[in-house]
């Protein structure tokens, strides 16, 4: 519009990917060995520019003639970034009589977003399997049990997704005004941390796979224990007197434990019709193992709380007609929630305060499930999918939800 703004920008990405692998396979009698080595290189390039002006006498140029604007402080800027990720990896698969299985891998990953002294991370993994359906003692069940395997594994993976945070960065702005004249100024925009390194996930798992009736029915169960250490965060707080008050850092450790159960059935299969059913069940809980050394917990928090924990006052039912209100809720009316005063000797016995908040759970559901049916008739497909979460606490707390409309009264001060 006349007197309005016009802006134009262009952002270009150019990425390269190189993968090289070599595989060796050897079979000697009942022994089978496969080895793979490889190298991968990725480069990510980004560059762009932007410009803008305002106070145009006509909108006929749109953004195609920014110089026609009469703005006293037009904007112009450009940017560029480059990063690279290189990986060396190897894997060995070994089996004996197709019953005893071993897989071992090792990765070495290097990310240019880290300082050279912290750039490389090394991540091993190994798994063992026993296909006991091939053992002699399973022969009487061979017509029913077509596959039975017990497996266990250990592995580490790395995460470097934090961006270029090792350098101090500065921004240029033309908005600094002294007197009646504008000046270009430079200000710090990021405080670098050369100690940044890989976030590491370590997992242990054990599982059981079963197949029945020529694998028309397949059941898989797995338990896992997952620990994430040196978590990469971008918002570690610094004292407020600093020009930059946050910095990227490796902080803390978490632990997650879960159980997964999946069931797959092939109900009908012939030339024209295929009908399969899948059912899944998952449960997962995680909690803190280590926190930022500078973390200052509230009186009701502890180091090992669930990650998405919910703390609130505990309900003691509804106030009944004729019932005396608790001393710590003197203005409570019949039908409103009574709250338990659970504070210890450090709290005040007749006042609801932070000492009375308790852990009631986390935002993680008790378990999730999925149910999927796929029917194919010739070239026609029909898919029906159901997903659910059970016993999940939503929002800040049940207490807050109940009292949201009563802000300012003694229930919800």
Coordinates of C-alpha atoms in Angstrom, one line a residue:
X1 CA 0.0 0.0 0.0
X2 CA 1.0 3.6 -0.4
X3 CA 3.4 4.5 2.4
X4 CA 3.7 0.8 3.3
X5 CA 6.6 -1.7 3.6
X6 CA 8.2 -4.0 1.1
X7 CA 10.7 -6.8 1.8
X8 CA 12.5 -9.4 -0.3
X9 CA 14.6 -12.3 0.8
X10 CA 16.3 -15.4 -0.7
X11 CA 17.5 -18.4 1.2
X12 CA 19.5 -21.2 -0.6
X13 CA 20.5 -24.6 0.7
X14 CA 23.0 -26.8 -1.0
X15 CA 23.8 -30.2 0.6
X16 CA 26.3 -32.9 -0.4
X17 CA 26.2 -36.6 0.6
X18 CA 28.8 -39.2 -0.1
X19 CA 28.5 -42.9 1.1
X20 CA 31.1 -45.5 0.5
X21 CA 30.7 -49.1 1.7
X22 CA 32.5 -52.4 1.2
X23 CA 31.1 -55.8 2.2
X24 CA 32.8 -59.2 2.7
X25 CA 30.9 -62.4 3.1
X26 CA 32.4 -65.8 4.0
X27 CA 30.6 -69.1 4.7
X28 CA 32.6 -72.1 6.1
X29 CA 30.5 -75.1 6.9
X30 CA 27.9 -74.0 9.4
X31 CA 29.6 -70.7 10.1
X32 CA 28.5 -67.6 8.3
X33 CA 30.3 -64.3 8.5
X34 CA 29.5 -60.9 6.9
X35 CA 31.6 -57.8 7.5
X36 CA 30.9 -54.3 6.3
X37 CA 33.0 -51.1 6.5
X38 CA 32.1 -47.7 5.3
X39 CA 32.5 -44.0 5.2
X40 CA 29.9 -41.3 5.0
X41 CA 30.4 -37.5 4.5
X42 CA 27.7 -34.9 4.6
X43 CA 28.1 -31.1 4.0
X44 CA 25.4 -28.6 4.6
X45 CA 25.7 -25.1 3.0
X46 CA 23.3 -22.2 3.5
X47 CA 23.4 -18.7 2.3
X48 CA 20.9 -15.9 1.7
X49 CA 20.1 -12.2 1.8
X50 CA 17.3 -9.9 2.7
X51 CA 16.4 -6.3 2.1
X52 CA 13.5 -4.0 2.9
X53 CA 12.3 -0.4 2.7
X54 CA 9.2 1.6 3.6
X55 CA 7.4 4.8 3.0
X56 CA 6.6 4.2 -0.7
X57 CA 4.8 6.7 -2.8
X58 CA 3.1 3.9 -4.8
X59 CA 2.6 0.2 -4.4
X60 CA 3.0 -0.4 -8.2
X61 CA 6.6 -1.7 -7.8
X62 CA 5.7 -4.3 -5.1
X63 CA 9.1 -5.5 -3.8
X64 CA 10.8 -5.1 -7.2
X65 CA 12.1 -1.6 -6.6
X66 CA 13.1 -1.2 -3.0
X67 CA 15.0 1.9 -3.8
X68 CA 11.8 3.7 -4.5
X69 CA 11.0 3.8 -0.7
X70 CA 11.8 6.9 1.2
X71 CA 12.5 5.2 4.5
X72 CA 15.2 6.8 6.5
X73 CA 16.5 3.5 7.8
X74 CA 16.1 0.7 5.1
X75 CA 17.2 -2.8 6.1
X76 CA 19.7 -5.0 4.3
X77 CA 21.4 -8.2 5.4
X78 CA 23.0 -11.4 4.3
X79 CA 24.2 -14.6 5.9
X80 CA 26.0 -17.8 5.2
X81 CA 26.8 -21.0 7.1
X82 CA 28.6 -24.3 6.5
X83 CA 28.8 -27.5 8.5
X84 CA 30.0 -31.0 7.9
X85 CA 29.5 -34.5 9.4
X86 CA 31.8 -37.3 8.7
X87 CA 31.5 -41.0 9.8
X88 CA 33.5 -44.1 9.8
X89 CA 31.6 -47.3 10.6
X90 CA 31.9 -51.1 10.6
X91 CA 29.7 -54.0 11.3
X92 CA 30.2 -57.7 11.7
X93 CA 27.4 -60.3 11.5
X94 CA 28.2 -63.9 12.6
X95 CA 25.9 -66.9 12.8
X96 CA 26.4 -70.5 13.6
X97 CA 23.9 -73.0 12.2
X98 CA 21.5 -70.1 11.8
X99 CA 20.8 -70.5 15.6
X100 CA 23.4 -68.5 17.4
X101 CA 23.7 -65.0 16.2
X102 CA 26.1 -62.1 16.9
X103 CA 26.1 -58.6 15.5
X104 CA 28.8 -56.0 16.5
X105 CA 29.1 -52.4 15.2
X106 CA 31.3 -49.4 15.8
X107 CA 30.8 -45.9 14.6
X108 CA 33.1 -42.9 14.7
X109 CA 31.2 -39.6 14.0
X110 CA 32.8 -36.2 13.7
X111 CA 30.8 -33.0 13.6
X112 CA 32.3 -29.6 12.6
X113 CA 29.9 -27.9 15.0
X114 CA 32.1 -29.0 17.8
X115 CA 35.6 -27.8 18.7
X116 CA 38.4 -30.1 17.1
X117 CA 39.3 -31.4 20.6
X118 CA 35.7 -32.5 21.2
X119 CA 34.6 -33.3 17.6
X120 CA 34.7 -37.0 17.5
X121 CA 32.4 -39.5 19.3
X122 CA 32.7 -43.2 19.3
X123 CA 29.6 -45.4 19.5
X124 CA 29.7 -49.2 19.8
X125 CA 26.9 -51.7 19.9
X126 CA 26.5 -55.4 20.1
X127 CA 23.6 -57.9 20.1
X128 CA 23.2 -61.6 20.7
X129 CA 20.5 -63.8 19.5
X130 CA 19.5 -67.4 20.0
X131 CA 16.9 -68.9 17.6
X132 CA 15.9 -71.8 19.9
X133 CA 13.1 -72.9 17.5
X134 CA 16.0 -74.6 15.6
X135 CA 17.0 -76.7 18.7
X136 CA 16.1 -80.3 18.9
X137 CA 13.9 -79.9 22.0
X138 CA 11.5 -77.7 19.9
X139 CA 11.0 -80.4 17.2
X140 CA 7.6 -81.6 18.8
X141 CA 6.3 -78.1 18.4
X142 CA 7.6 -77.4 14.9
X143 CA 4.2 -77.5 13.3
X144 CA 2.9 -74.8 15.7
X145 CA 6.0 -72.7 16.5
X146 CA 7.7 -71.6 13.3
X147 CA 10.1 -69.1 14.8
X148 CA 11.3 -68.5 18.4
X149 CA 14.2 -66.2 19.1
X150 CA 15.7 -64.7 22.3
X151 CA 17.8 -61.6 21.9
X152 CA 19.7 -59.1 24.0
X153 CA 21.5 -56.0 23.0
X154 CA 23.7 -53.0 24.0
X155 CA 24.3 -49.9 22.0
X156 CA 25.3 -46.3 22.0
X157 CA 24.2 -43.5 19.6
X158 CA 25.2 -39.9 19.5
X159 CA 23.3 -36.6 19.0
X160 CA 25.0 -33.4 17.9
X161 CA 21.9 -31.4 16.9
X162 CA 22.8 -28.2 18.7
X163 CA 24.0 -26.0 15.8
X164 CA 27.1 -23.9 15.7
X165 CA 27.4 -22.9 19.4
X166 CA 31.1 -23.0 20.1
X167 CA 31.9 -19.5 18.8
X168 CA 31.0 -16.1 20.1
X169 CA 28.8 -14.3 17.5
X170 CA 28.0 -10.7 17.0
X171 CA 25.1 -8.9 15.2
X172 CA 25.2 -5.7 13.3
X173 CA 22.3 -3.2 13.6
X174 CA 21.7 0.2 12.1
X175 CA 19.1 1.2 14.6
X176 CA 21.5 2.9 17.0
X177 CA 20.6 6.6 17.2
X178 CA 22.7 9.4 18.7
X179 CA 21.2 12.8 18.4
X180 CA 19.4 12.9 15.1
X181 CA 21.7 10.5 13.3
X182 CA 21.6 6.7 13.0
X183 CA 24.8 4.6 13.4
X184 CA 25.7 1.0 12.7
X185 CA 26.5 -0.8 15.9
X186 CA 27.8 -4.3 16.9
X187 CA 26.4 -6.3 19.8
X188 CA 27.1 -9.8 21.1
X189 CA 24.3 -12.3 20.1
X190 CA 25.8 -15.6 21.3
X191 CA 28.4 -16.7 23.9
X192 CA 30.3 -19.7 22.6
X193 CA 31.2 -22.9 24.5
X194 CA 34.2 -24.9 23.2
X195 CA 33.5 -27.6 25.7
X196 CA 30.4 -28.8 23.9
X197 CA 30.5 -32.5 22.9
X198 CA 28.3 -35.3 21.8
X199 CA 25.1 -36.2 23.7
X200 CA 25.2 -40.0 24.2
X201 CA 22.3 -42.5 24.4
X202 CA 23.1 -45.8 25.9
X203 CA 20.5 -48.6 25.7
X204 CA 20.3 -52.1 27.1
X205 CA 17.5 -54.3 25.9
X206 CA 16.2 -57.9 26.0
X207 CA 13.5 -59.3 23.8
X208 CA 11.6 -62.4 22.7
X209 CA 10.2 -63.0 19.1
X210 CA 7.7 -65.8 18.4
X211 CA 6.2 -66.9 15.2
X212 CA 3.3 -69.4 14.9
X213 CA 1.7 -71.4 12.1
X214 CA 4.2 -70.5 9.4
X215 CA 4.5 -67.0 10.8
X216 CA 0.8 -66.2 10.3
X217 CA 0.9 -65.0 13.9
X218 CA 3.9 -63.1 15.2
X219 CA 4.5 -61.9 18.7
X220 CA 7.4 -59.7 19.9
X221 CA 8.1 -58.4 23.4
X222 CA 11.0 -56.2 24.5
X223 CA 12.2 -54.5 27.7
X224 CA 14.7 -51.7 27.5
X225 CA 16.7 -49.4 29.7
X226 CA 17.8 -46.2 28.1
X227 CA 20.2 -43.6 29.6
X228 CA 20.9 -40.3 27.9
X229 CA 24.0 -38.5 29.2
X230 CA 25.6 -35.1 28.5
X231 CA 22.3 -33.7 27.3
X232 CA 22.7 -30.9 24.8
X233 CA 20.8 -27.8 25.9
X234 CA 20.9 -24.3 24.4
X235 CA 19.4 -22.4 27.4
X236 CA 21.7 -22.9 30.3
X237 CA 21.2 -19.7 32.4
X238 CA 24.1 -17.4 33.3
X239 CA 24.0 -14.6 35.9
X240 CA 21.8 -11.7 34.8
X241 CA 24.7 -9.2 34.8
X242 CA 26.1 -10.8 31.7
X243 CA 25.4 -9.3 28.3
X244 CA 24.3 -12.8 27.1
X245 CA 22.3 -14.6 29.8
X246 CA 22.2 -18.1 28.3
X247 CA 24.7 -20.5 26.8
X248 CA 24.7 -23.9 25.2
X249 CA 26.1 -26.7 27.3
X250 CA 26.1 -30.4 28.1
X251 CA 24.0 -30.8 31.2
X252 CA 22.5 -33.7 33.1
X253 CA 21.5 -37.3 32.6
X254 CA 18.1 -39.0 32.2
X255 CA 17.0 -42.7 32.5
X256 CA 14.1 -44.2 30.6
X257 CA 12.7 -47.7 31.0
X258 CA 10.0 -49.2 28.9
X259 CA 8.2 -52.3 27.7
X260 CA 6.9 -52.9 24.1
X261 CA 4.6 -55.7 23.0
X262 CA 3.5 -56.1 19.3
X263 CA 1.2 -58.7 17.8
X264 CA 0.8 -59.2 14.0
X265 CA -1.6 -61.7 12.4
X266 CA -2.2 -62.6 8.8
X267 CA -5.9 -63.4 8.9
X268 CA -6.6 -64.1 5.2
X269 CA -4.2 -64.3 2.4
X270 CA -4.9 -65.6 -1.1
X271 CA -4.7 -64.4 -4.7
X272 CA -7.3 -61.6 -4.3
X273 CA -7.6 -60.8 -0.6
X274 CA -5.1 -59.9 2.1
X275 CA -6.2 -59.0 5.6
X276 CA -3.7 -58.3 8.4
X277 CA -4.1 -57.0 11.9
X278 CA -1.5 -55.3 14.1
X279 CA -1.7 -54.6 17.8
X280 CA 0.9 -52.7 19.8
X281 CA 1.3 -51.9 23.5
X282 CA 3.9 -49.6 25.0
X283 CA 4.7 -48.3 28.4
X284 CA 7.6 -45.9 29.2
X285 CA 8.7 -43.9 32.2
X286 CA 11.7 -41.6 32.4
X287 CA 13.3 -39.6 35.2
X288 CA 16.3 -37.4 35.9
X289 CA 19.5 -39.1 37.0
X290 CA 21.6 -35.9 37.2
X291 CA 20.8 -32.2 37.0
X292 CA 22.6 -29.0 36.3
X293 CA 24.8 -28.4 39.4
X294 CA 23.4 -24.9 39.5
X295 CA 19.8 -26.2 39.6
X296 CA 17.9 -24.9 42.6
X297 CA 14.9 -27.1 43.3
X298 CA 11.7 -26.1 44.9
X299 CA 11.1 -27.6 48.4
X300 CA 8.8 -30.3 46.9
X301 CA 11.2 -31.4 44.1
X302 CA 14.1 -33.9 44.2
X303 CA 16.9 -34.8 41.8
X304 CA 15.3 -38.0 40.5
X305 CA 11.8 -36.8 39.8
X306 CA 10.1 -37.8 36.5
X307 CA 11.1 -35.5 33.7
X308 CA 7.5 -34.3 33.0
X309 CA 6.5 -34.4 36.6
X310 CA 3.3 -32.7 38.0
X311 CA 3.2 -31.3 41.5
X312 CA 0.1 -30.1 43.1
X313 CA -2.0 -30.1 46.3
X314 CA -3.7 -33.4 47.0
X315 CA -7.5 -33.4 47.1
X316 CA -9.4 -34.5 50.3
X317 CA -12.8 -34.6 48.7
X318 CA -15.6 -32.0 48.5
X319 CA -16.8 -29.9 51.4
X320 CA -20.2 -31.1 52.5
X321 CA -23.2 -29.0 53.6
X322 CA -22.8 -28.4 57.4
X323 CA -19.2 -29.5 57.4
X324 CA -16.6 -27.1 58.9
X325 CA -14.1 -25.7 56.5
X326 CA -10.4 -26.6 57.1
X327 CA -8.4 -24.0 59.0
X328 CA -6.2 -23.5 56.0
X329 CA -9.2 -22.9 53.7
X330 CA -11.5 -20.8 55.9
X331 CA -13.6 -19.3 53.1
X332 CA -14.3 -22.7 51.5
X333 CA -17.9 -23.2 50.4
X334 CA -19.9 -26.5 50.2
X335 CA -19.2 -28.3 47.0
X336 CA -15.7 -26.9 46.6
X337 CA -12.5 -29.0 46.9
X338 CA -10.8 -29.6 50.2
X339 CA -7.1 -29.8 50.0
X340 CA -4.8 -31.8 52.3
X341 CA -2.3 -30.0 54.4
X342 CA 0.7 -32.4 54.3
X343 CA 3.6 -30.1 55.2
X344 CA 6.3 -31.3 57.5
X345 CA 7.8 -29.4 60.4
X346 CA 9.3 -26.9 57.9
X347 CA 5.8 -25.8 56.7
X348 CA 3.1 -23.9 58.4
X349 CA 0.4 -26.3 59.7
X350 CA -2.6 -24.1 59.0
X351 CA -1.5 -22.5 55.7
X352 CA -1.3 -24.1 52.3
X353 CA 2.1 -23.3 50.9
X354 CA 4.8 -24.9 48.7
X355 CA 5.5 -27.5 51.4
X356 CA 2.1 -29.0 50.8
X357 CA 2.6 -29.7 47.1
X358 CA 3.2 -33.4 46.3
X359 CA 4.2 -35.4 43.3
X360 CA 1.0 -36.9 41.7
X361 CA 2.6 -38.3 38.6
X362 CA 3.9 -37.2 35.2
X363 CA 2.5 -36.2 31.8
X364 CA 3.6 -39.5 30.4
X365 CA 0.6 -42.0 30.0
X366 CA 0.6 -45.2 32.0
X367 CA 0.6 -47.0 28.6
X368 CA -0.3 -46.4 25.0
X369 CA -1.8 -48.9 22.5
X370 CA -2.5 -49.1 18.8
X371 CA -4.7 -51.3 16.7
X372 CA -4.5 -51.5 12.9
X373 CA -6.5 -53.4 10.4
X374 CA -5.4 -53.5 6.7
X375 CA -7.6 -55.2 4.1
X376 CA -6.7 -55.4 0.4
X377 CA -8.9 -56.7 -2.2
X378 CA -7.2 -56.8 -5.6
X379 CA -6.2 -53.1 -6.1
X380 CA -8.4 -51.7 -3.3
X381 CA -7.0 -51.0 0.1
X382 CA -8.8 -50.2 3.4
X383 CA -7.0 -49.2 6.5
X384 CA -8.5 -48.7 10.0
X385 CA -6.2 -47.4 12.7
X386 CA -6.9 -46.8 16.4
X387 CA -4.5 -45.2 18.9
X388 CA -5.0 -44.5 22.6
X389 CA -3.3 -43.2 25.7
X390 CA -4.4 -44.4 29.1
X391 CA -4.0 -42.6 32.5
X392 CA -2.2 -39.5 31.2
X393 CA -2.3 -36.4 33.3
X394 CA -2.9 -33.3 31.1
X395 CA -2.3 -29.7 31.8
X396 CA -0.6 -28.2 34.9
X397 CA -2.7 -30.3 37.4
X398 CA -6.2 -31.4 38.2
X399 CA -6.3 -28.9 40.9
X400 CA -5.5 -26.0 38.6
X401 CA -8.2 -27.3 36.2
X402 CA -10.8 -27.4 38.9
X403 CA -10.1 -24.0 40.3
X404 CA -9.2 -22.0 37.2
X405 CA -12.5 -20.1 37.5
X406 CA -11.9 -19.2 41.1
X407 CA -8.7 -17.1 40.8
X408 CA -8.3 -14.7 43.7
X409 CA -10.3 -16.6 46.4
X410 CA -8.8 -18.6 49.2
X411 CA -8.9 -21.8 47.2
X412 CA -6.7 -20.5 44.4
X413 CA -4.9 -17.3 45.7

